[in-house]
PDB file of C-alpha atoms in Angstrom:
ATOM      1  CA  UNK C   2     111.233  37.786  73.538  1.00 56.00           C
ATOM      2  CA  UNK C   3     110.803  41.736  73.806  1.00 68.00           C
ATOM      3  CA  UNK C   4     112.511  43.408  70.820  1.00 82.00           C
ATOM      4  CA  UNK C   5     115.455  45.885  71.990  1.00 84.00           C
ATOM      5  CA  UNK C   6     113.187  49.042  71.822  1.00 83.00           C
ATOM      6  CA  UNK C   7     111.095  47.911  74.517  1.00 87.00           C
ATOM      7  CA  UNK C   8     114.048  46.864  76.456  1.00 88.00           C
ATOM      8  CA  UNK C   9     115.246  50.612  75.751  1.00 87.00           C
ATOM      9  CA  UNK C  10     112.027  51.958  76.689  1.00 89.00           C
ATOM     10  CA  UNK C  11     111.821  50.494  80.254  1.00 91.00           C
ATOM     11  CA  UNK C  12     115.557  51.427  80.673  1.00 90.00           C
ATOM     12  CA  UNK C  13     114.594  54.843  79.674  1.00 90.00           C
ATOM     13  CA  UNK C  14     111.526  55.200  81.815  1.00 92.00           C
ATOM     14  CA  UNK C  15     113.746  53.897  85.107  1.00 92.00           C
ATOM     15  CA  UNK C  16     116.338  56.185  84.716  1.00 92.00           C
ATOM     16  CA  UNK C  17     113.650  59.041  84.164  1.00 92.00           C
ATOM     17  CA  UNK C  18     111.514  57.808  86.884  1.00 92.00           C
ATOM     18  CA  UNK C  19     114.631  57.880  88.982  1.00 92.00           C
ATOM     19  CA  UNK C  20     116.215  61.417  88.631  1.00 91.00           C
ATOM     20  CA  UNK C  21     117.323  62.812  91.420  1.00 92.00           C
ATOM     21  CA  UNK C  22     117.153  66.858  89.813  1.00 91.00           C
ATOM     22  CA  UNK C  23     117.135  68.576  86.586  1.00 91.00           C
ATOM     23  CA  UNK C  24     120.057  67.996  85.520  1.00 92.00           C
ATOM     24  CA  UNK C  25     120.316  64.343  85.942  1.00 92.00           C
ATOM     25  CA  UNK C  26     116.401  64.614  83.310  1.00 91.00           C
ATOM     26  CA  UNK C  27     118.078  66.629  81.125  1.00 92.00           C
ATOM     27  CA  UNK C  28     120.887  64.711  80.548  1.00 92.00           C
ATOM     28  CA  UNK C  29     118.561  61.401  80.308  1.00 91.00           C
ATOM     29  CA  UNK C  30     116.677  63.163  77.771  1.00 91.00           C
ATOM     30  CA  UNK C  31     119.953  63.869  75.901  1.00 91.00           C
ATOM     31  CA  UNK C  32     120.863  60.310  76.420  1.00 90.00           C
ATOM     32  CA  UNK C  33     118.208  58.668  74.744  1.00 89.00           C
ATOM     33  CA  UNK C  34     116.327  61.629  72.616  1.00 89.00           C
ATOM     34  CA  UNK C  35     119.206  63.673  71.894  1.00 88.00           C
ATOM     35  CA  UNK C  36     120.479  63.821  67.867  1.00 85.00           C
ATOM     36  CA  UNK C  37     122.369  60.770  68.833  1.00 84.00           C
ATOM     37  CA  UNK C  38     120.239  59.566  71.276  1.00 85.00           C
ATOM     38  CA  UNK C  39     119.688  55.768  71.653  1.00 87.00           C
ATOM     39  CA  UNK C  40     116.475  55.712  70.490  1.00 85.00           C
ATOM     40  CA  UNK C  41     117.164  58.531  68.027  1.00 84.00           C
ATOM     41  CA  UNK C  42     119.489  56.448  67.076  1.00 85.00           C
ATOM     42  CA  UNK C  43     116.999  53.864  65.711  1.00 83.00           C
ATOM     43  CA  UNK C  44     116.007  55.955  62.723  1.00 80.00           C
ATOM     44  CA  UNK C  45     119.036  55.353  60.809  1.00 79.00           C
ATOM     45  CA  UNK C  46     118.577  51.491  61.765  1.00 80.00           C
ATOM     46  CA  UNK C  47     115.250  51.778  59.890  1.00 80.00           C
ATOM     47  CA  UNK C  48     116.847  51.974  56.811  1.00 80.00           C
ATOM     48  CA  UNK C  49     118.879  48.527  56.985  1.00 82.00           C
ATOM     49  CA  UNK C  50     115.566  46.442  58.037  1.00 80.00           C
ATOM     50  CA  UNK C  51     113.709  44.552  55.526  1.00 83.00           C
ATOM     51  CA  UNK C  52     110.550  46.093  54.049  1.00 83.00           C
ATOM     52  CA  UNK C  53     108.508  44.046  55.672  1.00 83.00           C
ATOM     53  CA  UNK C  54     109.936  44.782  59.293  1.00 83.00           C
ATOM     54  CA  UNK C  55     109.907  48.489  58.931  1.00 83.00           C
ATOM     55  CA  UNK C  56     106.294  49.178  59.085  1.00 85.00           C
ATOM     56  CA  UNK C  57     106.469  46.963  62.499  1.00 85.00           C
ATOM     57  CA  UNK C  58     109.260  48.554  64.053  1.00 82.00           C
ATOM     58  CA  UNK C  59     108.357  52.356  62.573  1.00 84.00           C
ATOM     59  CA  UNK C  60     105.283  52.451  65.102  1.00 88.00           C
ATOM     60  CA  UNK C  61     106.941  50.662  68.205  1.00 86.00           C
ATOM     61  CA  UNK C  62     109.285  53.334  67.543  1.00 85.00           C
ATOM     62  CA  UNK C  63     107.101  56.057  67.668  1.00 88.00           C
ATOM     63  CA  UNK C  64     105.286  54.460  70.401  1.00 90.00           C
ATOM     64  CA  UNK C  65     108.665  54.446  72.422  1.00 88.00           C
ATOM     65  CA  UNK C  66     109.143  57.950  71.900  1.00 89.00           C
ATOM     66  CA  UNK C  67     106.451  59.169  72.613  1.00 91.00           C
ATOM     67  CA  UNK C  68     106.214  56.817  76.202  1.00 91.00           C
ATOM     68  CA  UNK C  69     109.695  58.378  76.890  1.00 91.00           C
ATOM     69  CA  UNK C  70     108.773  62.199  76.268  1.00 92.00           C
ATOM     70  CA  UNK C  71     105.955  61.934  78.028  1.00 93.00           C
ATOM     71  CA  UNK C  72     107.829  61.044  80.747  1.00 92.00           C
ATOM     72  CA  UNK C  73     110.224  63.498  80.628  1.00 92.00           C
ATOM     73  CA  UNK C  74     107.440  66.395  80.864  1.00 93.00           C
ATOM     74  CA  UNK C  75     105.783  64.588  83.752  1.00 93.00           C
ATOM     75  CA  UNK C  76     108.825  64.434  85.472  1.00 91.00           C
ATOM     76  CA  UNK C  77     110.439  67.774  84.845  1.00 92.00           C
ATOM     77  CA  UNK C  78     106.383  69.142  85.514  1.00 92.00           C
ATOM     78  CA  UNK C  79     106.880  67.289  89.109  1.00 91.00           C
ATOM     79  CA  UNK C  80     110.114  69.427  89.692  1.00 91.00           C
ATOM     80  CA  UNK C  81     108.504  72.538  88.824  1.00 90.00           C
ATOM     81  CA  UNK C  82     105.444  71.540  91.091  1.00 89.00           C
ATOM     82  CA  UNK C  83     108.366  71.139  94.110  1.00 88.00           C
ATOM     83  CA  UNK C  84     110.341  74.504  92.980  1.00 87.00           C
ATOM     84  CA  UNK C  85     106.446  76.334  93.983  1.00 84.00           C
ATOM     85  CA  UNK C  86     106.099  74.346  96.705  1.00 82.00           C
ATOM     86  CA  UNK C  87     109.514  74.867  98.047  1.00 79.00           C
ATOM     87  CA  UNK C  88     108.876  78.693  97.102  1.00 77.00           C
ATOM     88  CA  UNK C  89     105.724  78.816  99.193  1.00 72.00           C
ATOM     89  CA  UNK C  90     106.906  77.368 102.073  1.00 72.00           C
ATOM     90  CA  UNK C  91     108.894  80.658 102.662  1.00 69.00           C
ATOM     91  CA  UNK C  92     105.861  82.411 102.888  1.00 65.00           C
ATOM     92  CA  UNK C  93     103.633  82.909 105.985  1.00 63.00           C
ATOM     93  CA  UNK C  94     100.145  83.461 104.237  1.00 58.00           C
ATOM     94  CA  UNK C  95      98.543  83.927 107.442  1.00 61.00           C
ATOM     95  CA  UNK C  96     100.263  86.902 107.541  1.00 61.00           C
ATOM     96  CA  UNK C  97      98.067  89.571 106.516  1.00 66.00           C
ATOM     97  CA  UNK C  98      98.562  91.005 102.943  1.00 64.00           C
ATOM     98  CA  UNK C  99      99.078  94.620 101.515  1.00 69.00           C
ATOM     99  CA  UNK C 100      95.978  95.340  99.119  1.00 71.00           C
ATOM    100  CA  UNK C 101      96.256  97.908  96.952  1.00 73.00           C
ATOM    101  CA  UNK C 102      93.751 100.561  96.761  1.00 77.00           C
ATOM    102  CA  UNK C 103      90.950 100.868  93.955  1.00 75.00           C
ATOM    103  CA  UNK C 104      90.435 104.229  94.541  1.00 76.00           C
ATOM    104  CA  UNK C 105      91.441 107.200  96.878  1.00 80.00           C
ATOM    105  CA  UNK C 106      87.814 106.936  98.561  1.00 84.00           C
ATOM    106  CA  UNK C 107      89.581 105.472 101.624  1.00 84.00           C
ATOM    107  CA  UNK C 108      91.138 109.042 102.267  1.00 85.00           C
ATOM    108  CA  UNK C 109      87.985 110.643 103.236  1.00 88.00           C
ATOM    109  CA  UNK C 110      86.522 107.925 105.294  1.00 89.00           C
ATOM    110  CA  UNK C 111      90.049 108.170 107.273  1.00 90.00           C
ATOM    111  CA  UNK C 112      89.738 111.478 107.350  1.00 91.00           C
ATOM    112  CA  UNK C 113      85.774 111.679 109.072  1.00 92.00           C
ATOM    113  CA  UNK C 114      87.047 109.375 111.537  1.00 92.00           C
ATOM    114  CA  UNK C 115      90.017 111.477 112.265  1.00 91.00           C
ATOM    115  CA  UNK C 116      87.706 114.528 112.745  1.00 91.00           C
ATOM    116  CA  UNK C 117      84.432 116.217 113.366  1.00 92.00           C
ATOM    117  CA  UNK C 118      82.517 118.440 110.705  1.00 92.00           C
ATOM    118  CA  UNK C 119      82.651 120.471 108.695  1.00 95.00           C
ATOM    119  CA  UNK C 120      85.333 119.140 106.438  1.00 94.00           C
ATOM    120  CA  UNK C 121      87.182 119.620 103.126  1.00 95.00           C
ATOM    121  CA  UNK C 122      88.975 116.887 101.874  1.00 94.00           C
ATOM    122  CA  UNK C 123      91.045 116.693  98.429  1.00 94.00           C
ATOM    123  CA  UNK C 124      92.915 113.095  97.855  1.00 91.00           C
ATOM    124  CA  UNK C 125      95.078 112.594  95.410  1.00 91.00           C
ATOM    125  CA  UNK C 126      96.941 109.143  95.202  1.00 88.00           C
ATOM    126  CA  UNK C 127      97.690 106.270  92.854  1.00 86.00           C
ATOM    127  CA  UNK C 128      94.953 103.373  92.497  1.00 84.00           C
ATOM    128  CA  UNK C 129      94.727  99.786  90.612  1.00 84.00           C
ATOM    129  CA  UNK C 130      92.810  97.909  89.374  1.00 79.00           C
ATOM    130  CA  UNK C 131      92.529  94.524  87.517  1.00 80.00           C
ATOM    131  CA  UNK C 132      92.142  95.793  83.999  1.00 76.00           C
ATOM    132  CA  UNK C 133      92.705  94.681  80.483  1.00 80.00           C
ATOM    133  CA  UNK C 134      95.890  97.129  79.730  1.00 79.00           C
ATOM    134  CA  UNK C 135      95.189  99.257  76.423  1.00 81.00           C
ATOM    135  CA  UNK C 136      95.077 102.440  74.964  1.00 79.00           C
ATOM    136  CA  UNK C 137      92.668 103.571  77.797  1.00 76.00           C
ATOM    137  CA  UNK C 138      93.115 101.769  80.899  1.00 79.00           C
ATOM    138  CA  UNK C 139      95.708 100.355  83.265  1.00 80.00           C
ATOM    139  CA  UNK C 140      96.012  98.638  85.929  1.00 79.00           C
ATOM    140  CA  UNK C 141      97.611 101.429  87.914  1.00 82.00           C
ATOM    141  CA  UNK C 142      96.631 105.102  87.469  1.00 83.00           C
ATOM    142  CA  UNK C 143      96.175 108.003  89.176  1.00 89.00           C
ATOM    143  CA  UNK C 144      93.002 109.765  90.625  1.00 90.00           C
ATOM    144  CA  UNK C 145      91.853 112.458  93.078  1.00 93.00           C
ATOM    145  CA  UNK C 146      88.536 112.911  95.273  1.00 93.00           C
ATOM    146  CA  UNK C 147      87.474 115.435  96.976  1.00 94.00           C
ATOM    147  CA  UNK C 148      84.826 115.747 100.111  1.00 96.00           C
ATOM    148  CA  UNK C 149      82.778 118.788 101.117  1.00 96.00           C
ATOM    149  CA  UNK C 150      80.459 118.103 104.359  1.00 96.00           C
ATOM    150  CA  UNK C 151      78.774 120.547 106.109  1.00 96.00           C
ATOM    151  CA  UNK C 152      75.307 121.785 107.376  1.00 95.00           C
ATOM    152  CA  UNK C 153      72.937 122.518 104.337  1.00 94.00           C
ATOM    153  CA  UNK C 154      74.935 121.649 101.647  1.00 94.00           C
ATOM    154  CA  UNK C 155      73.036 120.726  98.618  1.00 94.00           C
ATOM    155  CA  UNK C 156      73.208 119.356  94.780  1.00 95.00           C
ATOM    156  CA  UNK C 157      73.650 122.652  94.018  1.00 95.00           C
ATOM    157  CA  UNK C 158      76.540 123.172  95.880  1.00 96.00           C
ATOM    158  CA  UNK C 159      77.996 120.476  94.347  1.00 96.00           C
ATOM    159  CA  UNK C 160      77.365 121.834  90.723  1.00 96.00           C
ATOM    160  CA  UNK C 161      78.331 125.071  91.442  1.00 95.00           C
ATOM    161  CA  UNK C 162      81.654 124.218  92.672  1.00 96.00           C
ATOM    162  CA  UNK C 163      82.077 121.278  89.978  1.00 96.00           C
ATOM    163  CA  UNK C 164      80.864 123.588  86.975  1.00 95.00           C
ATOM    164  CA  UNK C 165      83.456 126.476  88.025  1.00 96.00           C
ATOM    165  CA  UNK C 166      86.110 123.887  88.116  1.00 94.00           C
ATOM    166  CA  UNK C 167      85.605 122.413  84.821  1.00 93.00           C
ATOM    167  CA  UNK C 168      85.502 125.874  83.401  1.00 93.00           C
ATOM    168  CA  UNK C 169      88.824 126.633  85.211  1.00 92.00           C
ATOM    169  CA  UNK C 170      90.469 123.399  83.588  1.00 89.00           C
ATOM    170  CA  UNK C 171      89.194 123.120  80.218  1.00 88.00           C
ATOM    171  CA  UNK C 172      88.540 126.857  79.368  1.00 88.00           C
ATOM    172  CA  UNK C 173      85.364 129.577  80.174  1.00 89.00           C
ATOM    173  CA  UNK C 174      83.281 128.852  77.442  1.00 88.00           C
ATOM    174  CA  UNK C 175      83.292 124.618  78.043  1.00 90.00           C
ATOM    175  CA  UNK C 176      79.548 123.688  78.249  1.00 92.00           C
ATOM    176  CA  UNK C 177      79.145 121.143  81.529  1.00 94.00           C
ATOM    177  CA  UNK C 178      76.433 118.339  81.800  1.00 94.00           C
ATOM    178  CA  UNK C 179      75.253 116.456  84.387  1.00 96.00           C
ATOM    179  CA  UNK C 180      73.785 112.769  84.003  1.00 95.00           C
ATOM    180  CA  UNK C 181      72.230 110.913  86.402  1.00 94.00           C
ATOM    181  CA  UNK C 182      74.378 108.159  87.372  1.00 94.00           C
ATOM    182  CA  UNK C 183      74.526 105.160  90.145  1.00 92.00           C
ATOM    183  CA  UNK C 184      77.219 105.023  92.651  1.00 90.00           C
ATOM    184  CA  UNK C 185      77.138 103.344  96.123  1.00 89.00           C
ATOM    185  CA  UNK C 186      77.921 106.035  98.270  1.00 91.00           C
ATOM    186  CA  UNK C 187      75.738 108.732  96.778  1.00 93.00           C
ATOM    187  CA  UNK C 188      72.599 109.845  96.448  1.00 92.00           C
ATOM    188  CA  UNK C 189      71.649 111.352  93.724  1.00 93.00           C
ATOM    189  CA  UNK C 190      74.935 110.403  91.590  1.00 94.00           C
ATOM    190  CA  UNK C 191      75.769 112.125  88.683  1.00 95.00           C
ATOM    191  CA  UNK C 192      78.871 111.929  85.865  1.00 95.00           C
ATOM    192  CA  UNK C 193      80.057 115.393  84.485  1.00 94.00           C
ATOM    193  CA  UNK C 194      80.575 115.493  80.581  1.00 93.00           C
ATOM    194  CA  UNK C 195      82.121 118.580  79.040  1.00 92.00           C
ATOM    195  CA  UNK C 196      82.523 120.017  75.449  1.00 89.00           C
ATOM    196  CA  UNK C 197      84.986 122.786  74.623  1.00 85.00           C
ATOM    197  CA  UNK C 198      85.802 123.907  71.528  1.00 80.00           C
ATOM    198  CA  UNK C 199      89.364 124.618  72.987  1.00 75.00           C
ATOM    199  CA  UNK C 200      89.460 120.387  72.976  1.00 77.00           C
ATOM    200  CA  UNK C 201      90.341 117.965  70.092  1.00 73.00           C
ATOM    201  CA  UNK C 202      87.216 115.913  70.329  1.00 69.00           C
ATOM    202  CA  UNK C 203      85.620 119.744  69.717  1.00 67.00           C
ATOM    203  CA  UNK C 204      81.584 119.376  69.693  1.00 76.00           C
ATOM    204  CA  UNK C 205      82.088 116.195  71.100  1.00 82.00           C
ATOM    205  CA  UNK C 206      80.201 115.519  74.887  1.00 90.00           C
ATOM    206  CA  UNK C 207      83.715 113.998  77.086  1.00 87.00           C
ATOM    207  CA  UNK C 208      82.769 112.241  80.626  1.00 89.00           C
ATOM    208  CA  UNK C 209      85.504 113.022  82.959  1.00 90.00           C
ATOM    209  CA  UNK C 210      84.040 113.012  86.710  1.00 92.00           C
ATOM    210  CA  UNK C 211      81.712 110.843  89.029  1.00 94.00           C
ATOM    211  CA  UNK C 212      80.203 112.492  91.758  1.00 95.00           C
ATOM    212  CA  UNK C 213      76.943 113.350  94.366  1.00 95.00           C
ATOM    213  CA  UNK C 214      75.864 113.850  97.443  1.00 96.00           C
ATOM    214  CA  UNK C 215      77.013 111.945 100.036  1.00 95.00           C
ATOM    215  CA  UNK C 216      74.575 109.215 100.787  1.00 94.00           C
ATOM    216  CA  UNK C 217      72.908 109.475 104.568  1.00 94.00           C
ATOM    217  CA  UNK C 218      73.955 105.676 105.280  1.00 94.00           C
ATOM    218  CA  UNK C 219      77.632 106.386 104.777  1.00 93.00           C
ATOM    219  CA  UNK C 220      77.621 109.344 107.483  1.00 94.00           C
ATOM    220  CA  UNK C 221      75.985 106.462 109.769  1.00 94.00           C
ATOM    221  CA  UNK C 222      78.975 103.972 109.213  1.00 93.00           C
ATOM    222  CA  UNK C 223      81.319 106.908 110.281  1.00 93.00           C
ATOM    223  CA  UNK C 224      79.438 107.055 113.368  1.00 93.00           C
ATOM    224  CA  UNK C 225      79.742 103.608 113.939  1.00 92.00           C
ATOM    225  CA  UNK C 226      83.604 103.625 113.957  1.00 91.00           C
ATOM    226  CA  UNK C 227      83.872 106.772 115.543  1.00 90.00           C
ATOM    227  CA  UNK C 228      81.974 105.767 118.483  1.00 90.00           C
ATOM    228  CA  UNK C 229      79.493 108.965 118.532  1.00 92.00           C
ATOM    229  CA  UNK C 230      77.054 110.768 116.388  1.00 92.00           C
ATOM    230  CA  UNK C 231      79.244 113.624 115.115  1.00 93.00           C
ATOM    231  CA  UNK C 232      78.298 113.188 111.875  1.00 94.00           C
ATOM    232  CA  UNK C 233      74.797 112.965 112.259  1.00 94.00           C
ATOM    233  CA  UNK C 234      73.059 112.760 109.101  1.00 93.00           C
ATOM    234  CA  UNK C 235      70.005 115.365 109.802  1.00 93.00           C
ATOM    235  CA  UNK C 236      72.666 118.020 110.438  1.00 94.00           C
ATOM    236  CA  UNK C 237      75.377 117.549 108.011  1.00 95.00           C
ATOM    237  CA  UNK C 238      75.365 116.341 104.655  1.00 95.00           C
ATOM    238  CA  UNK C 239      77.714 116.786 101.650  1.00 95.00           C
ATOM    239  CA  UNK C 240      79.427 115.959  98.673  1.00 96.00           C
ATOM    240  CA  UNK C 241      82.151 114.025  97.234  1.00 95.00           C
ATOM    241  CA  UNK C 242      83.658 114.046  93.533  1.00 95.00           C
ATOM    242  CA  UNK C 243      86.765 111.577  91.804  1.00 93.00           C
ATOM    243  CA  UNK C 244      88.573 111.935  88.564  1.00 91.00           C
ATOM    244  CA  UNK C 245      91.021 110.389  86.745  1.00 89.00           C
ATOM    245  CA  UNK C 246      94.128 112.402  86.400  1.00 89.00           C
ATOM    246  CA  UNK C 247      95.748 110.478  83.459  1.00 88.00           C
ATOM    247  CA  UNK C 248      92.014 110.718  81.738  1.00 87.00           C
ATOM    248  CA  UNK C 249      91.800 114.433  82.217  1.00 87.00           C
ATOM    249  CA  UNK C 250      95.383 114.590  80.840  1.00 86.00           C
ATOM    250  CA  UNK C 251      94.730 112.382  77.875  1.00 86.00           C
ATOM    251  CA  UNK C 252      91.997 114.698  77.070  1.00 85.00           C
ATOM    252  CA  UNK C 253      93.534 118.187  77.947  1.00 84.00           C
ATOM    253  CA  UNK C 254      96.625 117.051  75.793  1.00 84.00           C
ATOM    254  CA  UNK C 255      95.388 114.790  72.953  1.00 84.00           C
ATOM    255  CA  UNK C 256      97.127 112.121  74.429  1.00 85.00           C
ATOM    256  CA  UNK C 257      95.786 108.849  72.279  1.00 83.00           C
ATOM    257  CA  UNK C 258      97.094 105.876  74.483  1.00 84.00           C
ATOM    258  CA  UNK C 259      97.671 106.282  78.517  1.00 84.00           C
ATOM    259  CA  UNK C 260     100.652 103.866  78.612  1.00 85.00           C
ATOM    260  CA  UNK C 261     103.193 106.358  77.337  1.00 86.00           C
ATOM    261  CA  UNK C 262     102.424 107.814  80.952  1.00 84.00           C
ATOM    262  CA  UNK C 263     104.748 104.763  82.166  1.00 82.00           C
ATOM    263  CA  UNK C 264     107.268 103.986  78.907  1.00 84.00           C
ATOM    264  CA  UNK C 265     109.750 107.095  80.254  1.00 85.00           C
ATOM    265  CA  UNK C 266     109.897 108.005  76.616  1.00 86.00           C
ATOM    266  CA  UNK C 267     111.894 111.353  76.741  1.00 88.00           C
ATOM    267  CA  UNK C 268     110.164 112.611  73.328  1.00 88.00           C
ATOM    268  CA  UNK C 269     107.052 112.236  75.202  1.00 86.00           C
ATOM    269  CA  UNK C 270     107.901 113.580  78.140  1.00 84.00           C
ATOM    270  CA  UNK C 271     109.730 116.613  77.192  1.00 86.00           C
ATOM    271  CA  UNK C 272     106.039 117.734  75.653  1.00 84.00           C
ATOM    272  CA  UNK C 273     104.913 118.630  79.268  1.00 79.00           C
ATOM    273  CA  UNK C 274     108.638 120.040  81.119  1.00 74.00           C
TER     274      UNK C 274
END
């Protein structure tokens, strides 16, 4: 004959096997795992049984909990599992998405398509990526690019203009370096690193910009969409830059961790009104 508890487990397992929603698990669960659950309700019984039954009945009772709970999260996992489903089902996911911009590079393809040479192109504009979040990166930030094309522009174009601008930002006696670099739409690429003494980090070499000369094969892919040869390659070339505005504030002002950028913290903020 099957002792009580495993008559109360099967009972248990029906009833759980059988809810119709949340509610009706939850109060199951209260019914026969709650403080005075039924089967909770078999711990005090332990203590009238005879010594010898109690080792016996101890592990059917755990063995009956432990069926029943088990239960319970499969069951309440299947109504999550429908809750998603259900959720889904609202949404058309052939319908094509909204992706979010790594970087403001897009700007100046847009903006060679739009037009013929010779261009200037600055492009500011927020960009994300999938990043760890801590004291120096986020998953959103901001940067700004900038494109030069034109006949006969060279590397030294580039540094010329780059060199003045770094002087105009961080002060005139900030010493600028150049590093060769790889990036995918120049060639050569170089990173700018500056050291001012008008900067905390002081004698310290700071990177703060990508940049080079526009690679040959990206002026062909222009062409491509276009539908003509404006930007032919052996007549114009160029040069493109990006930086990180939040970086270049962090290092302009000290700042030690970029996410009081987006914590509205009024102390912080009134620094820069």
């Amino acid at each position: 004959m099957a002792h009580p508890l495993e008559q109360l487990r099967d009972d248990a397992l029906r009833e759980i096997e059988s809810a119709p929603d949340e509610q009706s698990l939850e109060a199951a669960r209260i019914k026969y795992l709650g403080r005075s659950g039924s089967i909770s309700a078999w711990g005090e019984q332990m203590k009238t049984l005879a010594s010898e039954e109690k080792p016996i009945v101890g592990k059917l009772l755990n063995e009956v909990r432990s069926s029943v709970t088990a239960a319970i999260d499969l069951r309440a996992q299947e109504f999550r599992s429908q809750k998603e489903s259900d959720a889904l089902t609202k949404i058309d996911i052939s319908l094509p998405g909204t992706q979010h911009e790594i970087h403001t590079s897009t700007v100046q393809i847009r903006a060679m398509q739009a037009g013929p040479p010779p261009i200037r192109v600055i492009a500011p504009g927020a960009a994300y990526r999938r990043d760890e979040v801590d004291a120096t990166h986020s998953a959103q930030f901001h940067q700004i690019e900038g494109l030069y094309v034109d006949k006969n522009v060279s590397v030294a174009d580039l540094k010329g203009t780059l060199e003045f601008f770094m002087r105009e930002l961080f002060g005139a006696d900030t010493a600028v370096q150049f590093r060769p670099h790889y990036f995918p739409f120049t060639e050569p690429s170089l990173e700018i690193y500056v050291k001012s003494k008008a900067l905390k980090k002081g004698e310290e070499w700071v990177e703060v910009c990508g940049c080079g000369v526009v690679h040959p094969a990206v002026f062909e892919a222009v062409n491509k969409a276009r539908g003509d040869k404006a930007y032919d390659p052996g007549k114009w070339s160029g040069y493109a830059f990006g930086l990180g505005m939040d970086r270049l504030a962090m290092i302009l002002f000290d700042i030690p961790d970029i996410r009081l950028f987006a914590q509205n913290d009024l102390r912080f903020l009134k620094q820069f009104t």
